[in-house]
């Protein structure tokens, strides 16, 4: 079944329940929602989990991407789900290392994320992916995990840093992962790190159509010598072209703001809010 014949029938209210089986080269336009990777404000999350998520909702975020901290809900996913619903937030995804998806941990991990209606479990990094040879091993592991997750209506994927994007286009570790995994494995591109590697993030979106289901929007990555302004909209990225590519080629359902660099006069929370407002202005200007 082609994506164009299925996604039009799916309402935005149910956007996070879109089946990965609909992702294909024939990509229909999407209207991505806005999320935030909680690692961006990890200290605030650790100090006041509920209060921080309420502030993020008040800023205008539709969802949050988890990074291993669940406050007082670590062993209470039903309570966490109730809190998210009361707050008006969705779980756009989570960063989950391979060890949490190992045979001995798989069932518990799946049960937790199913309980909070979190379908996208992304591997945040793997040192093996620094080389094309290691990336093949990562790809094999991703496919194996995805085969198991599919039975639960869930999906895994991989998130890049700089090393996965180095090398000749088409032969980078990122390309090795993309070409050696099935199309139901998410390619969660972090555009900030892609640009640090000197690559065009749009080229990677187009190379793997329908697979950039969630993507990290980062103006500045904390790389040595990187002088890019850290607030979205105050930097040099062509966000309009990027958003258009995500919507028309990527099959993107979630644009996830991630802040790892902060202006000297702004807290992480203030920086995240500024990046959100910058992104919202770009989106408004496109209408």
CSV table of C-alpha atoms in Angstrom, one decimal:
chain,number,residue,atom,x,y,z
A,1,UNK,CA,0.0,0.0,0.0
A,2,UNK,CA,1.4,3.4,-1.0
A,3,UNK,CA,1.9,6.1,1.6
A,4,UNK,CA,-0.1,8.5,-0.5
A,5,UNK,CA,-3.1,6.2,-0.2
A,6,UNK,CA,-2.9,5.9,3.5
A,7,UNK,CA,-1.5,8.9,5.2
A,8,UNK,CA,-4.2,11.2,3.9
A,9,UNK,CA,-6.7,9.2,5.9
A,10,UNK,CA,-4.8,9.7,9.1
A,11,UNK,CA,-5.7,12.7,11.2
A,12,UNK,CA,-3.2,14.9,13.0
A,13,UNK,CA,-4.8,13.8,16.2
A,14,UNK,CA,-3.4,10.4,15.7
A,15,UNK,CA,-0.2,11.4,14.0
A,16,UNK,CA,2.1,9.4,16.4
A,17,UNK,CA,0.2,6.2,15.7
A,18,UNK,CA,1.1,6.2,12.0
A,19,UNK,CA,2.3,2.7,11.1
A,20,UNK,CA,5.9,2.4,9.8
A,21,UNK,CA,4.5,0.0,7.2
A,22,UNK,CA,3.2,3.1,5.3
A,23,UNK,CA,6.7,4.6,4.9
A,24,UNK,CA,7.7,4.3,1.3
A,25,UNK,CA,9.5,6.1,-1.5
A,26,UNK,CA,6.1,7.6,-2.5
A,27,UNK,CA,6.0,10.0,0.3
A,28,UNK,CA,2.9,12.2,0.9
A,29,UNK,CA,3.2,15.6,2.4
A,30,UNK,CA,3.2,15.7,6.2
A,31,UNK,CA,2.5,18.4,8.8
A,32,UNK,CA,5.1,17.7,11.5
A,33,UNK,CA,4.5,18.5,15.2
A,34,UNK,CA,7.0,20.1,17.4
A,35,UNK,CA,8.9,18.2,20.2
A,36,UNK,CA,11.9,18.7,22.4
A,37,UNK,CA,14.6,16.3,23.3
A,38,UNK,CA,14.7,16.4,27.1
A,39,UNK,CA,18.5,16.1,27.2
A,40,UNK,CA,18.4,19.8,26.2
A,41,UNK,CA,17.2,20.7,29.7
A,42,UNK,CA,18.5,17.7,31.6
A,43,UNK,CA,19.4,19.6,34.8
A,44,UNK,CA,15.9,21.1,35.0
A,45,UNK,CA,14.3,17.7,34.3
A,46,UNK,CA,16.4,16.2,37.2
A,47,UNK,CA,15.5,19.0,39.6
A,48,UNK,CA,11.8,19.2,38.8
A,49,UNK,CA,10.5,16.7,36.3
A,50,UNK,CA,6.8,17.7,36.3
A,51,UNK,CA,7.4,21.4,36.5
A,52,UNK,CA,9.8,21.3,33.7
A,53,UNK,CA,7.5,19.4,31.4
A,54,UNK,CA,4.6,21.8,32.2
A,55,UNK,CA,6.9,24.7,31.3
A,56,UNK,CA,7.8,23.1,28.0
A,57,UNK,CA,4.1,22.6,27.2
A,58,UNK,CA,3.4,26.3,28.1
A,59,UNK,CA,6.2,27.3,25.7
A,60,UNK,CA,4.3,25.6,22.8
A,61,UNK,CA,5.7,22.1,22.4
A,62,UNK,CA,3.4,19.3,21.3
A,63,UNK,CA,5.6,16.5,22.6
A,64,UNK,CA,8.8,15.5,24.4
A,65,UNK,CA,11.5,13.0,23.4
A,66,UNK,CA,12.7,11.1,26.5
A,67,UNK,CA,16.3,10.6,27.4
A,68,UNK,CA,16.2,8.1,30.3
A,69,UNK,CA,14.9,10.4,33.1
A,70,UNK,CA,11.3,9.9,34.1
A,71,UNK,CA,11.3,11.7,37.4
A,72,UNK,CA,9.2,9.9,39.9
A,73,UNK,CA,7.6,7.8,37.2
A,74,UNK,CA,10.5,5.5,36.5
A,75,UNK,CA,8.6,2.5,37.7
A,76,UNK,CA,5.1,3.9,37.0
A,77,UNK,CA,4.5,4.3,33.3
A,78,UNK,CA,0.7,4.4,33.7
A,79,UNK,CA,1.2,7.3,36.0
A,80,UNK,CA,3.5,9.0,33.5
A,81,UNK,CA,1.0,8.5,30.8
A,82,UNK,CA,-1.7,10.1,32.9
A,83,UNK,CA,0.6,13.0,33.7
A,84,UNK,CA,1.4,13.5,30.0
A,85,UNK,CA,-2.3,13.5,29.0
A,86,UNK,CA,-3.1,15.9,31.8
A,87,UNK,CA,-0.3,18.2,30.7
A,88,UNK,CA,-1.2,18.0,27.0
A,89,UNK,CA,2.0,16.4,25.8
A,90,UNK,CA,2.7,13.4,23.7
A,91,UNK,CA,5.8,11.1,23.8
A,92,UNK,CA,7.3,11.8,20.4
A,93,UNK,CA,9.9,9.1,21.0
A,94,UNK,CA,12.8,8.1,23.2
A,95,UNK,CA,16.5,7.6,23.1
A,96,UNK,CA,17.2,4.0,24.1
A,97,UNK,CA,20.5,2.3,23.9
A,98,UNK,CA,20.9,-1.2,22.5
A,99,UNK,CA,21.3,-2.7,26.0
A,100,UNK,CA,17.8,-1.8,26.9
A,101,UNK,CA,16.6,-3.8,23.9
A,102,UNK,CA,18.7,-6.9,24.6
A,103,UNK,CA,16.9,-10.2,25.1
A,104,UNK,CA,16.9,-9.9,28.9
A,105,UNK,CA,15.6,-6.4,28.9
A,106,UNK,CA,13.4,-6.3,25.8
A,107,UNK,CA,10.1,-7.2,27.4
A,108,UNK,CA,10.4,-4.7,30.2
A,109,UNK,CA,11.5,-1.9,27.9
A,110,UNK,CA,8.7,-2.5,25.5
A,111,UNK,CA,6.1,-2.7,28.3
A,112,UNK,CA,7.2,0.6,29.7
A,113,UNK,CA,7.1,2.5,26.4
A,114,UNK,CA,3.9,0.9,25.3
A,115,UNK,CA,2.3,2.1,28.5
A,116,UNK,CA,3.2,5.8,27.7
A,117,UNK,CA,2.2,5.4,24.0
A,118,UNK,CA,5.8,5.9,22.9
A,119,UNK,CA,6.4,4.1,19.6
A,120,UNK,CA,9.8,5.3,18.4
A,121,UNK,CA,12.8,4.0,20.3
A,122,UNK,CA,15.9,5.5,18.8
A,123,UNK,CA,19.5,4.4,19.4
A,124,UNK,CA,21.2,7.6,20.3
A,125,UNK,CA,24.7,6.5,19.4
A,126,UNK,CA,27.0,3.4,19.0
A,127,UNK,CA,30.7,3.7,18.8
A,128,UNK,CA,30.8,1.0,16.2
A,129,UNK,CA,29.1,3.3,13.7
A,130,UNK,CA,32.3,5.4,13.5
A,131,UNK,CA,33.4,3.2,10.6
A,132,UNK,CA,31.6,1.7,7.6
A,133,UNK,CA,32.5,-1.8,8.8
A,134,UNK,CA,31.2,-1.2,12.3
A,135,UNK,CA,28.1,0.5,10.8
A,136,UNK,CA,27.2,-2.8,9.1
A,137,UNK,CA,27.1,-4.4,12.5
A,138,UNK,CA,24.9,-1.6,13.8
A,139,UNK,CA,22.6,-2.0,10.8
A,140,UNK,CA,22.3,-5.8,11.5
A,141,UNK,CA,21.4,-5.1,15.1
A,142,UNK,CA,18.8,-2.5,14.2
A,143,UNK,CA,17.1,-4.8,11.8
A,144,UNK,CA,17.0,-7.6,14.4
A,145,UNK,CA,15.5,-5.2,17.0
A,146,UNK,CA,13.0,-3.8,14.5
A,147,UNK,CA,11.8,-7.3,13.6
A,148,UNK,CA,10.9,-7.9,17.2
A,149,UNK,CA,9.4,-4.4,17.8
A,150,UNK,CA,7.2,-4.7,14.7
A,151,UNK,CA,5.0,-7.2,16.5
A,152,UNK,CA,4.3,-4.5,19.1
A,153,UNK,CA,3.6,-1.7,16.6
A,154,UNK,CA,6.9,0.0,17.6
A,155,UNK,CA,10.0,1.0,15.7
A,156,UNK,CA,13.6,1.6,16.3
A,157,UNK,CA,16.1,3.9,14.5
A,158,UNK,CA,19.4,5.5,14.7
A,159,UNK,CA,20.6,9.0,15.6
A,160,UNK,CA,23.8,10.5,14.1
A,161,UNK,CA,26.6,12.5,15.4
A,162,UNK,CA,29.5,13.8,13.3
A,163,UNK,CA,31.3,10.5,12.7
A,164,UNK,CA,28.5,8.8,10.9
A,165,UNK,CA,28.4,11.6,8.3
A,166,UNK,CA,32.1,11.6,7.4
A,167,UNK,CA,33.4,10.4,4.1
A,168,UNK,CA,32.2,10.3,0.5
A,169,UNK,CA,28.4,10.8,0.1
A,170,UNK,CA,26.8,7.4,-0.4
A,171,UNK,CA,29.6,5.6,1.4
A,172,UNK,CA,29.4,7.3,4.9
A,173,UNK,CA,28.6,5.1,7.9
A,174,UNK,CA,25.2,6.8,7.8
A,175,UNK,CA,24.7,5.5,4.3
A,176,UNK,CA,25.9,2.1,5.3
A,177,UNK,CA,23.2,2.0,8.0
A,178,UNK,CA,20.6,3.3,5.6
A,179,UNK,CA,21.3,0.9,2.8
A,180,UNK,CA,21.7,-2.2,5.1
A,181,UNK,CA,18.5,-1.7,7.1
A,182,UNK,CA,14.9,-2.2,6.0
A,183,UNK,CA,12.8,0.9,5.3
A,184,UNK,CA,10.9,0.5,8.6
A,185,UNK,CA,14.1,1.5,10.5
A,186,UNK,CA,14.0,5.3,11.2
A,187,UNK,CA,16.9,7.4,10.1
A,188,UNK,CA,16.7,10.1,12.8
A,189,UNK,CA,19.0,12.8,11.4
A,190,UNK,CA,20.5,15.4,13.7
A,191,UNK,CA,21.0,18.3,11.3
A,192,UNK,CA,23.3,20.1,13.6
A,193,UNK,CA,25.9,17.3,13.7
A,194,UNK,CA,25.4,16.7,9.9
A,195,UNK,CA,26.4,20.3,9.2
A,196,UNK,CA,29.4,20.0,11.5
A,197,UNK,CA,30.5,17.1,9.3
A,198,UNK,CA,30.3,19.5,6.3
A,199,UNK,CA,27.3,17.7,4.7
A,200,UNK,CA,23.9,19.0,3.5
A,201,UNK,CA,21.2,17.5,5.7
A,202,UNK,CA,18.6,17.8,2.9
A,203,UNK,CA,20.7,15.4,0.7
A,204,UNK,CA,20.4,12.7,3.4
A,205,UNK,CA,16.6,13.3,3.7
A,206,UNK,CA,16.2,12.8,0.0
A,207,UNK,CA,18.6,9.8,-0.1
A,208,UNK,CA,16.3,7.9,2.3
A,209,UNK,CA,12.7,9.1,1.5
A,210,UNK,CA,10.1,8.4,4.1
A,211,UNK,CA,12.6,7.5,6.8
A,212,UNK,CA,13.2,10.8,8.6
A,213,UNK,CA,10.2,10.2,10.7
A,214,UNK,CA,11.6,12.1,13.6
A,215,UNK,CA,14.5,14.5,13.2
A,216,UNK,CA,16.6,16.7,15.5
A,217,UNK,CA,16.7,20.4,14.8
A,218,UNK,CA,19.8,21.9,16.3
A,219,UNK,CA,21.4,25.2,15.3
A,220,UNK,CA,24.7,24.6,16.9
A,221,UNK,CA,26.4,21.4,17.9
A,222,UNK,CA,29.0,21.6,20.7
A,223,UNK,CA,32.0,20.8,18.4
A,224,UNK,CA,35.4,22.4,18.9
A,225,UNK,CA,35.7,25.6,16.8
A,226,UNK,CA,32.0,25.7,15.9
A,227,UNK,CA,31.0,29.4,16.0
A,228,UNK,CA,27.4,28.9,14.7
A,229,UNK,CA,24.8,30.8,16.7
A,230,UNK,CA,23.0,28.2,18.9
A,231,UNK,CA,19.4,29.6,18.5
A,232,UNK,CA,17.3,28.4,15.6
A,233,UNK,CA,16.5,31.3,13.3
A,234,UNK,CA,19.6,33.3,14.4
A,235,UNK,CA,22.0,30.9,12.7
A,236,UNK,CA,22.8,30.2,9.0
A,237,UNK,CA,20.8,27.0,8.3
A,238,UNK,CA,18.2,27.3,5.6
A,239,UNK,CA,15.4,26.1,7.8
A,240,UNK,CA,12.7,26.8,5.3
A,241,UNK,CA,14.3,24.5,2.7
A,242,UNK,CA,15.0,21.9,5.4
A,243,UNK,CA,11.4,21.9,6.7
A,244,UNK,CA,10.1,21.6,3.1
A,245,UNK,CA,12.4,18.6,2.6
A,246,UNK,CA,11.2,17.0,5.8
A,247,UNK,CA,7.6,17.5,4.8
A,248,UNK,CA,7.8,16.4,1.2
A,249,UNK,CA,10.6,13.8,1.2
A,250,UNK,CA,11.2,12.8,4.8
A,251,UNK,CA,7.7,11.7,5.8
A,252,UNK,CA,8.5,13.6,9.0
A,253,UNK,CA,6.0,13.5,11.8
A,254,UNK,CA,8.1,15.2,14.5
A,255,UNK,CA,10.6,18.1,14.4
A,256,UNK,CA,12.5,17.7,17.7
A,257,UNK,CA,14.4,20.7,19.0
A,258,UNK,CA,17.6,19.7,20.7
A,259,UNK,CA,19.8,22.3,22.4
A,260,UNK,CA,23.3,21.4,23.3
A,261,UNK,CA,24.9,24.9,23.0
A,262,UNK,CA,23.6,27.8,24.9
A,263,UNK,CA,24.2,31.6,24.7
A,264,UNK,CA,26.1,32.9,27.7
A,265,UNK,CA,23.3,35.0,28.9
A,266,UNK,CA,20.6,32.4,28.6
A,267,UNK,CA,19.7,29.3,30.6
A,268,UNK,CA,19.0,26.0,28.9
A,269,UNK,CA,15.2,26.5,29.3
A,270,UNK,CA,15.5,30.0,27.9
A,271,UNK,CA,17.6,28.8,25.0
A,272,UNK,CA,15.1,26.0,24.2
A,273,UNK,CA,12.2,28.5,24.2
A,274,UNK,CA,14.1,30.9,22.0
A,275,UNK,CA,14.8,28.1,19.5
A,276,UNK,CA,11.2,27.0,19.5
A,277,UNK,CA,10.0,30.6,18.9
A,278,UNK,CA,12.6,30.9,16.1
A,279,UNK,CA,11.3,27.6,14.5
A,280,UNK,CA,7.7,28.7,14.9
A,281,UNK,CA,8.5,32.0,13.1
A,282,UNK,CA,10.1,30.1,10.2
A,283,UNK,CA,7.1,27.9,9.9
A,284,UNK,CA,4.7,30.8,10.1
A,285,UNK,CA,6.7,32.6,7.4
A,286,UNK,CA,6.3,29.6,5.1
A,287,UNK,CA,2.5,29.9,5.1
